[in-house]
């Protein structure tokens, strides 16, 4: 059987994660990487696949089964996904939750028109955690679902801290509050705002001689990012930041606590948790498995935009339905 | 919109659980319950639906969207599921793991021939835990998946203890071994037999004057059930058994520990756990949500046997794809 031909668009942390994930899947091959940078300046980590100019993308029609878009949601994907979906099946990790309906509609129009398959917003949140939230609500309707994030590095919050005056570099960790987790696990169904479920810890490298108290106050009072949270700010050296905070760990947890029985007399709890040493590599692994589903939907003659809710679990596996039933059911 | 018309076949713990789960789903109605007992001797807990004779089942063609079969795997389902699938869409919780391929083939033949949809082996194991095992293996191929059961009552093991001479009644709990759980969570990928992952605790009511030591030895040395496990036997009174061990709690956990990165340098862990006050009511809740998928597959014109691996998550929900994307993604 011929391998599924994958290409990567954009080569940051996620793109590198996709390259390494493809190497773990024997039924796939990386056939090209597309970049908006000068291709001669970009080298893949291990793959012999060519590095190509983003503008040459249309010439690859018929040579690629699935394009994996690895750009950021804010500026890259909003432009690239609808563009690339004109010619290719695509998958992306668009994660701007509130904009998903509009984004879906836009991509769906392009994919329907060009008979391509576009699977959007794949990863762990949106992604695996979304599926858990949805499963829980269908299976145990008399219950409440809670999502906790962390402990892990939030890129958006780290960026926000870096924009504060006199800050040279920063890393922000989102951390679930243990007592909130425990309340939820006990089935108390508490009302908890995001700030009651999480605290934030910032490691900041400041300019020499900067007013640290002022920086700290500015961070803690930042609306939309920190003001609603218990926030701790630590000032450290650039060397310490590089040595101790260079990785991108993360995690997440969906807990559903519900009641069943004629008199709602039985507590039932479902909990899904991930603990990641590398957020981008895990996200990439989720995406790569779903690329297999994209290829299959396309081979079935399907078209349009899809989300993880539309993907039957068996479509992710290289194994046959018979093998799946025998080995995992 | 008209409600999904559900019928129950068999009214034990699972059947009652299905009745109560249907009451939590506004888009469904229970239209009948079928029993092999004399219908006049069986009364539903709350539903006004009629109790009907199993033999009258064929007369209900066209009046029921999905038949939920609530019998046991060993003797009921092997006979009833292929029989009922001649006329109706069905769903069952067939849980004899090693026999699933053969069972699937048999049901598929009937369902294909009669253009019905038959979703088999739905519940939590087989069921939700199976999906987790499969997802894990696809997403993080360089890893190992472990299933732990408990703490909970195993009916099969309780029955086995009851067959020992001089035993009047018994309840057996399967309990995961904490140190094994911890090893797995640490990513040590240990080789662990079921007996190294679980211990067993039995609460036994013995005949007056029975040789307790002999009973205990007989239980602990029972092949296939106890001999491979650390087993504790407690002798208690019938009253204590009724008061302290009358419920059917259970639980389960799938932990996947894997490595990603070009040099497999990052640990990634995914854990799914359920903790249930009532095993039959939870299983029933999973089945009822999947009955919605059965109705939809049938409405799409699909036919044949299916498993949980074939069911896209969105098919379980009463909400529209638009709502799902907006609310849960």
XYZ file of C-alpha atoms in Angstrom:
658
model
C 0.000 0.000 0.000
C 1.340 3.430 -0.856
C 2.041 5.816 1.994
C -0.083 8.836 2.855
C 1.727 11.834 1.397
C 1.888 14.659 3.932
C 3.220 18.202 3.574
C 3.824 20.773 6.289
C 3.079 24.477 5.899
C 5.115 26.528 8.359
C 8.056 25.271 10.380
C 7.956 26.501 13.964
C 7.546 24.365 17.099
C 4.401 22.720 15.756
C 5.902 22.068 12.315
C 8.910 20.373 13.870
C 6.538 18.353 16.063
C 4.672 17.205 12.952
C 7.915 16.188 11.282
C 8.857 14.030 14.266
C 5.331 12.582 14.616
C 5.278 11.501 10.965
C 8.467 9.553 11.631
C 6.485 7.504 14.208
C 3.825 6.506 11.655
C 5.029 3.952 9.142
C 2.101 4.520 6.762
C 2.948 8.195 6.187
C 5.688 10.122 4.488
C 6.645 13.765 4.566
C 6.926 14.861 0.943
C 7.497 18.604 1.295
C 7.620 21.529 3.672
C 6.374 24.943 2.564
C 7.612 28.167 4.090
C 7.131 31.867 3.487
C 10.755 32.378 4.426
C 13.542 31.950 1.861
C 13.609 28.134 1.509
C 17.398 28.103 1.327
C 17.494 29.408 4.917
C 15.336 26.621 6.390
C 16.506 23.092 7.065
C 14.334 20.229 8.293
C 15.528 18.416 11.427
C 15.817 14.920 9.959
C 13.600 14.482 6.919
C 15.087 14.501 3.425
C 11.900 16.182 2.091
C 12.446 19.366 0.073
C 11.858 22.804 1.586
C 9.710 24.769 -0.865
C 8.420 28.290 -1.278
C 4.859 28.872 -0.076
C 4.114 30.538 -3.387
C 4.921 27.345 -5.287
C 2.258 25.415 -3.413
C -0.298 25.219 -6.249
C 2.218 23.347 -8.407
C 2.089 20.413 -5.990
C -1.499 19.479 -6.807
C -1.932 15.701 -7.077
C 1.316 15.052 -5.238
C 0.128 15.613 -1.659
C -2.708 13.852 0.157
C -2.922 16.117 3.204
C -1.445 19.539 3.949
C -0.829 20.119 7.648
C -0.958 23.829 8.428
C 1.278 24.676 11.352
C 0.949 28.446 11.586
C -0.585 30.481 14.386
C -4.320 31.100 14.552
C -4.238 34.887 14.836
C -2.635 35.789 11.537
C -1.401 32.684 9.681
C -4.276 30.204 9.600
C -7.047 32.715 8.939
C -5.317 33.444 5.651
C -3.569 30.190 4.792
C -6.220 27.560 5.534
C -8.858 28.954 3.140
C -6.141 29.584 0.543
C -4.567 26.131 0.685
C -7.950 24.365 0.870
C -8.561 25.496 -2.706
C -6.195 22.802 -3.942
C -5.519 20.403 -1.113
C -7.072 18.491 1.749
C -5.972 20.320 4.867
C -5.840 19.973 8.613
C -5.139 22.771 11.080
C -5.185 23.541 14.796
C -7.126 26.818 14.700
C -7.689 27.580 18.386
C -9.494 30.893 18.630
C -12.542 29.288 20.263
C -14.972 32.171 19.902
C -14.237 32.600 16.191
C -14.602 28.935 15.248
C -18.159 29.137 13.815
C -17.199 31.940 11.432
C -13.892 30.293 10.557
C -15.636 26.960 9.909
C -18.140 28.592 7.553
C -15.412 30.292 5.562
C -13.329 27.130 5.149
C -16.408 25.028 4.418
C -17.322 27.271 1.505
C -13.889 26.912 -0.073
C -13.674 23.161 0.540
C -17.185 22.464 -0.753
C -16.505 24.449 -3.891
C -13.194 22.737 -4.587
C -14.153 19.259 -3.347
C -11.434 19.144 -0.716
C -11.602 17.966 2.899
C -10.665 20.483 5.599
C -10.457 19.301 9.199
C -10.086 22.310 11.470
C -9.244 22.986 15.113
C -7.508 19.681 15.838
C -5.229 19.329 18.847
C -6.029 18.927 22.526
C -8.021 22.089 23.226
C -9.746 22.529 20.881
C -9.515 18.820 20.169
C -9.365 15.872 22.528
C -10.700 17.885 25.460
C -13.584 19.127 23.304
C -14.568 15.542 22.503
C -14.549 14.718 26.202
C -16.721 17.725 27.031
C -19.183 16.677 24.357
C -19.211 12.941 25.221
C -19.788 13.790 28.887
C -22.717 16.039 28.212
C -24.418 13.463 25.975
C -23.795 10.481 28.196
C -24.517 12.067 31.555
C -26.847 15.015 30.890
C -27.544 15.607 34.591
C -24.058 16.792 35.338
C -21.513 19.499 35.012
C -18.260 19.540 33.042
C -15.171 21.435 34.148
C -12.013 22.099 32.156
C -8.758 22.781 33.952
C -5.564 23.761 32.139
C -1.975 23.270 33.223
C 0.377 23.061 34.753
C 1.893 24.484 31.641
C 3.315 27.358 29.665
C 0.739 29.636 28.080
C 2.275 31.283 25.046
C -0.361 34.005 24.892
C 0.154 35.009 28.501
C 3.936 34.835 28.164
C 3.676 37.181 25.182
C 1.455 39.550 27.172
C 4.057 39.774 29.930
C 6.794 40.432 27.357
C 4.866 43.481 26.154
C 5.178 45.148 29.590
C 7.725 47.959 29.610
C 11.220 47.021 30.851
C 10.497 43.288 30.459
C 13.138 41.545 28.340
C 11.710 38.039 28.425
C 9.110 36.054 30.329
C 7.456 32.687 30.775
C 3.953 32.264 32.231
C 2.636 29.052 33.791
C -1.074 28.349 34.173
C -1.657 26.141 37.219
C -4.892 24.468 38.319
C -5.931 25.171 41.898
C -5.911 21.896 43.823
C -8.782 22.775 46.142
C -10.997 23.558 43.141
C -10.064 20.233 41.515
C -10.937 18.450 44.727
C -14.316 20.181 45.049
C -15.176 19.147 41.500
C -14.037 15.551 42.050
C -16.199 15.341 45.152
C -19.204 16.104 42.966
C -19.989 19.370 44.707
C -20.657 21.023 41.321
C -19.326 24.394 42.466
C -19.699 27.560 40.422
C -16.108 28.424 39.541
C -14.820 31.182 37.297
C -11.576 30.520 35.370
C -9.810 32.559 38.063
C -11.202 30.298 40.756
C -9.921 27.234 38.923
C -6.448 28.493 37.994
C -3.593 30.603 39.275
C -0.787 32.133 37.227
C 2.932 32.185 37.837
C 5.261 34.455 35.839
C 9.036 34.234 35.523
C 10.304 37.567 34.284
C 13.661 38.863 33.070
C 13.695 42.647 33.614
C 16.009 45.352 32.345
C 18.802 46.236 34.759
C 17.627 48.923 37.159
C 13.942 48.546 36.254
C 11.262 49.236 38.870
C 10.322 45.630 39.674
C 7.350 46.538 41.846
C 5.929 48.596 38.989
C 6.366 45.713 36.503
C 4.791 43.285 38.928
C 1.784 45.560 39.471
C 1.388 46.148 35.764
C 1.312 42.401 35.079
C -1.105 41.589 37.904
C -3.563 44.272 36.857
C -3.603 43.399 33.143
C -7.252 43.011 32.079
C -8.225 39.826 30.234
C -4.958 38.148 31.182
C -4.158 38.427 34.871
C -6.460 40.689 36.840
C -9.006 37.935 37.529
C -6.334 35.490 38.718
C -4.108 34.959 41.705
C -0.811 35.852 40.041
C 2.724 35.433 41.323
C 5.643 37.219 39.662
C 9.247 36.042 40.050
C 12.176 38.018 38.677
C 15.003 35.842 37.420
C 18.089 36.154 35.214
C 18.088 35.497 31.474
C 20.339 32.508 32.104
C 17.970 31.035 34.656
C 15.036 31.507 32.282
C 16.917 29.684 29.535
C 18.029 26.868 31.804
C 14.903 26.272 33.868
C 12.087 27.401 31.625
C 13.135 26.500 28.090
C 10.623 23.670 27.612
C 6.958 23.891 26.679
C 5.182 21.543 29.071
C 1.432 21.704 29.422
C -1.557 19.741 30.553
C -5.285 19.739 30.779
C -8.111 17.986 32.480
C -11.838 17.611 31.836
C -13.879 16.425 34.798
C -17.558 15.614 34.572
C -19.513 15.007 37.702
C -23.068 13.788 37.289
C -26.024 12.017 38.845
C -27.996 9.044 37.558
C -30.921 6.992 38.785
C -34.630 7.686 39.109
C -33.969 9.869 42.128
C -30.547 11.061 40.972
C -29.153 9.003 43.817
C -25.871 7.839 42.244
C -22.794 9.950 41.616
C -20.821 9.195 38.469
C -17.519 10.824 37.571
C -15.560 10.833 34.322
C -12.115 12.376 34.192
C -9.748 12.847 31.260
C -6.284 14.250 31.813
C -3.161 14.847 29.804
C 0.279 15.686 31.182
C 2.723 16.786 28.519
C 6.449 17.362 28.517
C 6.045 18.966 25.107
C 2.822 20.710 24.170
C 3.725 21.228 20.472
C 4.824 17.620 19.986
C 1.614 16.285 21.529
C -0.553 18.634 19.475
C 1.381 17.520 16.405
C 0.770 13.857 17.280
C -2.981 14.446 17.532
C -2.959 16.261 14.201
C -0.931 13.612 12.394
C -3.302 10.812 13.502
C -6.210 12.916 12.255
C -4.471 13.492 8.924
C -5.135 9.801 8.309
C -8.852 10.468 8.746
C -8.654 13.390 6.304
C -7.096 11.195 3.663
C -9.801 8.558 4.187
C -12.719 10.986 4.095
C -11.320 12.391 0.876
C -10.905 8.905 -0.597
C -14.584 8.266 0.270
C -15.482 11.280 -1.864
C -16.403 13.546 1.033
C -15.770 17.278 0.940
C -16.150 20.413 3.022
C -15.094 21.468 6.504
C -15.111 19.000 9.403
C -14.255 19.064 13.067
C -13.137 16.356 15.461
C -16.826 15.761 16.291
C -17.313 14.369 12.785
C -14.481 11.852 12.931
C -15.273 8.268 13.920
C -12.432 7.011 16.162
C -11.603 4.114 13.830
C -10.670 6.546 11.043
C -7.548 7.551 12.993
C -5.989 4.134 12.987
C -3.712 2.490 10.433
C -5.227 -0.846 11.507
C -8.257 -2.454 9.885
C -11.698 -2.427 11.544
C -11.249 -6.170 12.199
C -7.950 -5.585 13.966
C -9.395 -2.729 15.993
C -12.287 -4.874 17.206
C -9.975 -7.733 18.079
C -7.243 -5.717 19.789
C -8.844 -2.736 21.480
C -12.571 -3.355 21.995
C -39.501 16.987 16.068
C -40.766 13.530 16.985
C -38.959 11.672 19.726
C -36.692 8.686 19.195
C -38.766 5.615 20.046
C -36.815 3.242 22.266
C -37.719 -0.197 23.559
C -35.947 -2.273 26.191
C -35.471 -6.031 25.949
C -34.861 -7.523 29.413
C -35.440 -5.787 32.700
C -32.638 -6.437 35.167
C -30.205 -3.875 36.592
C -29.202 -2.685 33.131
C -32.795 -2.473 31.875
C -33.780 -0.344 34.848
C -30.722 1.821 34.230
C -31.839 2.329 30.638
C -35.323 3.305 31.776
C -33.901 5.960 34.093
C -31.385 7.194 31.495
C -34.112 7.675 28.892
C -35.886 9.939 31.373
C -32.800 12.223 31.284
C -32.977 12.615 27.493
C -35.811 14.830 26.327
C -35.563 13.702 22.700
C -36.294 10.049 23.524
C -39.263 8.084 24.735
C -39.594 4.562 26.049
C -42.377 2.934 24.049
C -42.237 -0.657 25.290
C -40.362 -3.174 27.387
C -40.103 -6.784 26.270
C -39.578 -9.645 28.679
C -39.456 -13.420 28.502
C -41.154 -13.535 31.879
C -44.931 -13.312 32.178
C -45.495 -9.601 31.384
C -48.162 -9.336 34.074
C -45.492 -10.046 36.714
C -43.147 -7.237 35.650
C -43.685 -3.568 36.403
C -41.538 -0.688 35.169
C -40.167 1.667 37.819
C -41.669 4.902 36.525
C -42.453 4.708 32.823
C -46.036 4.237 31.633
C -44.773 2.157 28.689
C -46.373 -1.267 28.249
C -44.632 -4.448 29.349
C -44.879 -6.906 26.444
C -44.077 -10.537 25.762
C -40.760 -11.177 24.033
C -42.589 -13.392 21.568
C -44.760 -10.475 20.423
C -41.721 -8.480 19.386
C -42.115 -8.904 15.600
C -45.543 -7.222 15.756
C -43.860 -3.948 16.783
C -42.138 -3.418 13.450
C -42.293 0.226 12.369
C -43.162 1.394 15.880
C -39.685 1.315 17.442
C -36.559 3.140 16.266
C -34.015 1.368 18.459
C -34.221 -1.790 20.574
C -31.865 -1.752 23.549
C -30.935 -5.289 24.536
C -30.228 -5.510 28.242
C -29.564 -9.209 28.747
C -26.318 -10.879 29.756
C -23.650 -11.733 27.212
C -23.230 -15.411 28.059
C -26.682 -16.715 27.210
C -29.101 -13.850 26.412
C -27.404 -11.617 23.853
C -25.858 -14.397 21.775
C -29.392 -15.510 21.005
C -31.441 -12.312 21.225
C -29.297 -9.795 19.340
C -29.197 -11.727 16.037
C -32.891 -12.557 16.438
C -34.085 -9.020 17.153
C -31.795 -7.487 14.500
C -33.940 -9.191 11.877
C -36.642 -6.580 12.392
C -35.166 -3.724 14.378
C -32.158 -1.510 14.813
C -30.459 -2.735 17.957
C -27.805 -1.802 20.458
C -26.256 -4.122 23.036
C -23.420 -4.324 25.549
C -21.958 -7.688 24.567
C -18.813 -7.895 26.704
C -17.189 -11.244 26.036
C -14.057 -9.603 24.613
C -12.473 -12.674 23.021
C -15.691 -13.640 21.213
C -16.404 -10.199 19.742
C -15.053 -10.875 16.211
C -17.251 -13.934 15.789
C -20.258 -12.221 17.396
C -19.804 -9.168 15.176
C -19.733 -11.324 12.029
C -22.917 -13.120 12.995
C -24.852 -9.931 13.760
C -23.469 -8.177 10.691
C -24.827 -10.893 8.457
C -28.338 -10.546 9.892
C -28.275 -6.739 9.875
C -26.924 -6.489 6.322
C -29.553 -8.885 5.071
C -32.423 -7.073 6.792
C -31.103 -3.527 6.356
C -30.996 -2.823 10.081
C -28.297 -1.114 12.143
C -26.757 -3.103 15.004
C -24.320 -1.367 17.331
C -22.686 -3.949 19.569
C -20.514 -3.988 22.682
C -21.375 -0.499 23.921
C -20.705 0.471 27.526
C -17.498 1.370 29.295
C -15.414 -1.765 28.766
C -15.967 -2.682 26.020
C -16.903 0.891 25.140
C -15.459 4.167 26.353
C -12.262 2.537 27.608
C -11.838 0.779 24.257
C -12.022 4.124 22.446
C -9.349 5.506 24.756
C -7.063 2.517 24.159
C -7.474 2.961 20.427
C -7.075 6.767 20.395
C -3.918 6.476 22.502
C -2.291 3.948 20.246
C -2.991 6.015 17.128
C -1.966 9.350 18.569
C 1.121 8.262 20.498
C 2.389 5.087 18.794
C 5.641 5.036 20.798
C 3.946 4.227 24.055
C 2.165 1.684 26.130
C -1.465 1.561 27.255
C -2.593 0.080 30.549
C -6.128 -0.666 31.671
C -6.940 -0.833 35.367
C -10.357 -1.859 36.685
C -11.957 -0.944 39.984
C -12.445 -0.348 42.688
C -15.659 -2.122 41.976
C -17.857 -5.145 42.166
C -17.137 -7.836 39.585
C -20.295 -9.854 39.012
C -18.449 -12.728 37.382
C -16.053 -13.105 40.301
C -18.861 -12.727 42.835
C -20.710 -15.540 41.069
C -17.589 -17.704 41.117
C -17.287 -17.304 44.881
C -20.958 -18.169 45.318
C -20.334 -21.500 43.606
C -17.900 -22.563 46.350
C -19.384 -25.158 48.694
C -20.876 -23.773 51.951
C -20.949 -20.203 50.565
C -24.400 -18.640 50.842
C -23.640 -15.277 49.271
C -20.641 -13.197 48.270
C -19.443 -9.945 46.811
C -16.053 -9.547 45.127
C -14.235 -6.231 44.646
C -11.525 -5.732 42.050
C -9.045 -3.133 43.281
C -6.177 -1.538 41.347
C -2.795 -1.734 43.060
C -1.610 1.805 43.827
C 2.092 1.111 43.352
C 1.414 -0.292 39.866
C -0.658 2.790 38.973
C 2.173 4.994 40.149
C 4.807 3.102 38.127
C 2.691 3.492 35.012
C 2.073 7.201 35.643
C 5.800 7.765 36.047
C 6.258 6.452 32.516
C 8.308 3.462 33.595
C 6.367 1.234 31.145
C 6.544 -1.801 33.406
C 5.523 -5.287 32.300
C 2.530 -6.011 34.505
C 0.204 -9.004 34.421
C -3.432 -8.433 35.446
C -2.500 -9.891 38.846
C 0.273 -7.335 39.236
C -2.169 -4.522 38.491
C -5.102 -5.660 40.637
C -5.920 -7.335 43.892
C -9.200 -8.977 44.863
C -11.227 -8.664 48.021
C -14.100 -11.033 48.791
C -16.877 -10.601 51.329
C -18.409 -13.992 51.989
C -21.458 -15.221 53.894
C -20.817 -18.850 54.872
C -23.105 -21.560 56.203
C -23.121 -21.836 59.969
C -20.364 -24.156 61.100
C -18.606 -24.223 57.744
C -14.831 -24.659 57.568
C -13.860 -21.052 56.835
C -10.230 -21.814 56.208
C -11.210 -24.400 53.613
C -13.558 -21.932 51.861
C -10.871 -19.289 51.880
C -8.300 -21.645 50.369
C -10.733 -22.846 47.756
C -11.457 -19.273 46.651
C -7.811 -18.203 46.585
C -6.732 -21.179 44.514
C -9.517 -20.924 41.917
C -7.875 -20.966 38.465
C -8.814 -18.187 36.017
C -10.414 -16.136 38.786
C -8.210 -15.776 41.844
C -5.063 -17.853 41.796
C -3.029 -15.208 39.922
C -4.137 -12.432 42.284
C -3.459 -11.283 45.793
C -6.832 -12.196 47.280
C -8.283 -11.330 50.670
C -11.346 -13.138 52.021
C -13.555 -11.657 54.742
C -16.388 -13.605 56.332
C -19.365 -11.459 57.250
C -23.027 -11.877 58.135
C -25.826 -11.818 55.585
C -27.090 -8.616 57.162
C -23.720 -6.919 56.850
C -23.498 -7.996 53.212
C -26.907 -6.490 52.497
C -26.177 -3.261 54.353
C -22.598 -2.565 53.305
C -22.285 -4.259 49.942
C -25.647 -3.868 48.251
C -24.528 -1.319 45.668
C -22.778 -1.953 42.374
C -19.981 0.607 42.261
C -17.198 0.238 39.749
C -14.497 2.146 37.990
C -11.827 1.910 35.379
C -8.786 3.698 34.128
C -6.799 3.716 30.895
C -3.326 5.202 31.150
C -1.086 5.707 28.169
C 2.494 6.670 28.671
C 4.500 7.566 25.598
C 7.502 9.349 24.162
C 7.678 11.938 21.392
C 10.409 13.960 19.718
C 13.178 13.057 17.293
C 15.125 11.420 20.105
C 12.038 10.292 22.064
C 13.063 12.871 24.642
C 9.617 13.999 25.849
C 7.244 12.034 28.034
C 3.539 12.409 27.320
C 0.772 10.906 29.419
C -2.941 10.532 28.732
C -5.246 9.216 31.428
C -8.961 8.460 31.330
C -10.780 7.414 34.468
C -14.312 6.730 35.552
C -15.548 6.362 39.117
C -19.076 5.038 39.345
C -21.534 4.725 42.178
C -23.669 2.584 39.900
C -22.071 0.495 37.190
C -25.372 -0.550 35.495
C -26.720 3.020 35.425
C -23.529 4.356 33.866
C -23.415 1.574 31.286
C -27.065 2.321 30.528
C -26.265 6.021 30.078
C -23.529 5.232 27.566
C -25.873 2.912 25.675
C -28.752 5.393 25.578
C -26.545 8.154 24.113
C -25.362 5.691 21.479
C -28.953 4.726 20.672
C -29.212 8.221 19.208
C -26.354 7.377 16.855
C -28.074 4.133 15.847
C -31.222 5.998 14.924
C -29.204 8.482 12.866
C -27.151 5.884 11.025
C -30.366 4.088 10.157
C -31.972 7.329 8.962
C -28.916 7.840 6.716
C -29.662 4.475 5.132
C -26.752 2.632 6.699
C -26.984 -1.016 7.673
C -24.977 -3.814 9.243
C -23.047 -4.229 12.470
C -21.076 -1.367 13.987
C -18.938 -0.788 17.045
C -18.118 2.325 19.010
C -15.069 2.783 16.734
C -17.422 3.581 13.854
C -19.394 6.284 15.652
C -18.379 9.914 15.156
C -18.712 11.701 18.523
C -21.193 14.239 17.155
C -23.720 11.480 16.398
C -24.290 11.008 20.137
C -25.575 14.486 20.757
C -29.096 15.875 20.500
C -27.532 19.220 19.560
C -26.805 20.343 16.006
C -23.267 20.321 14.572
C -23.345 24.147 14.736
C -24.204 24.083 18.430
C -21.545 21.471 19.142
C -18.849 23.561 17.463
C -19.953 26.682 19.289
C -20.391 25.164 22.741
C -17.863 22.356 23.141
C -15.032 22.801 20.635
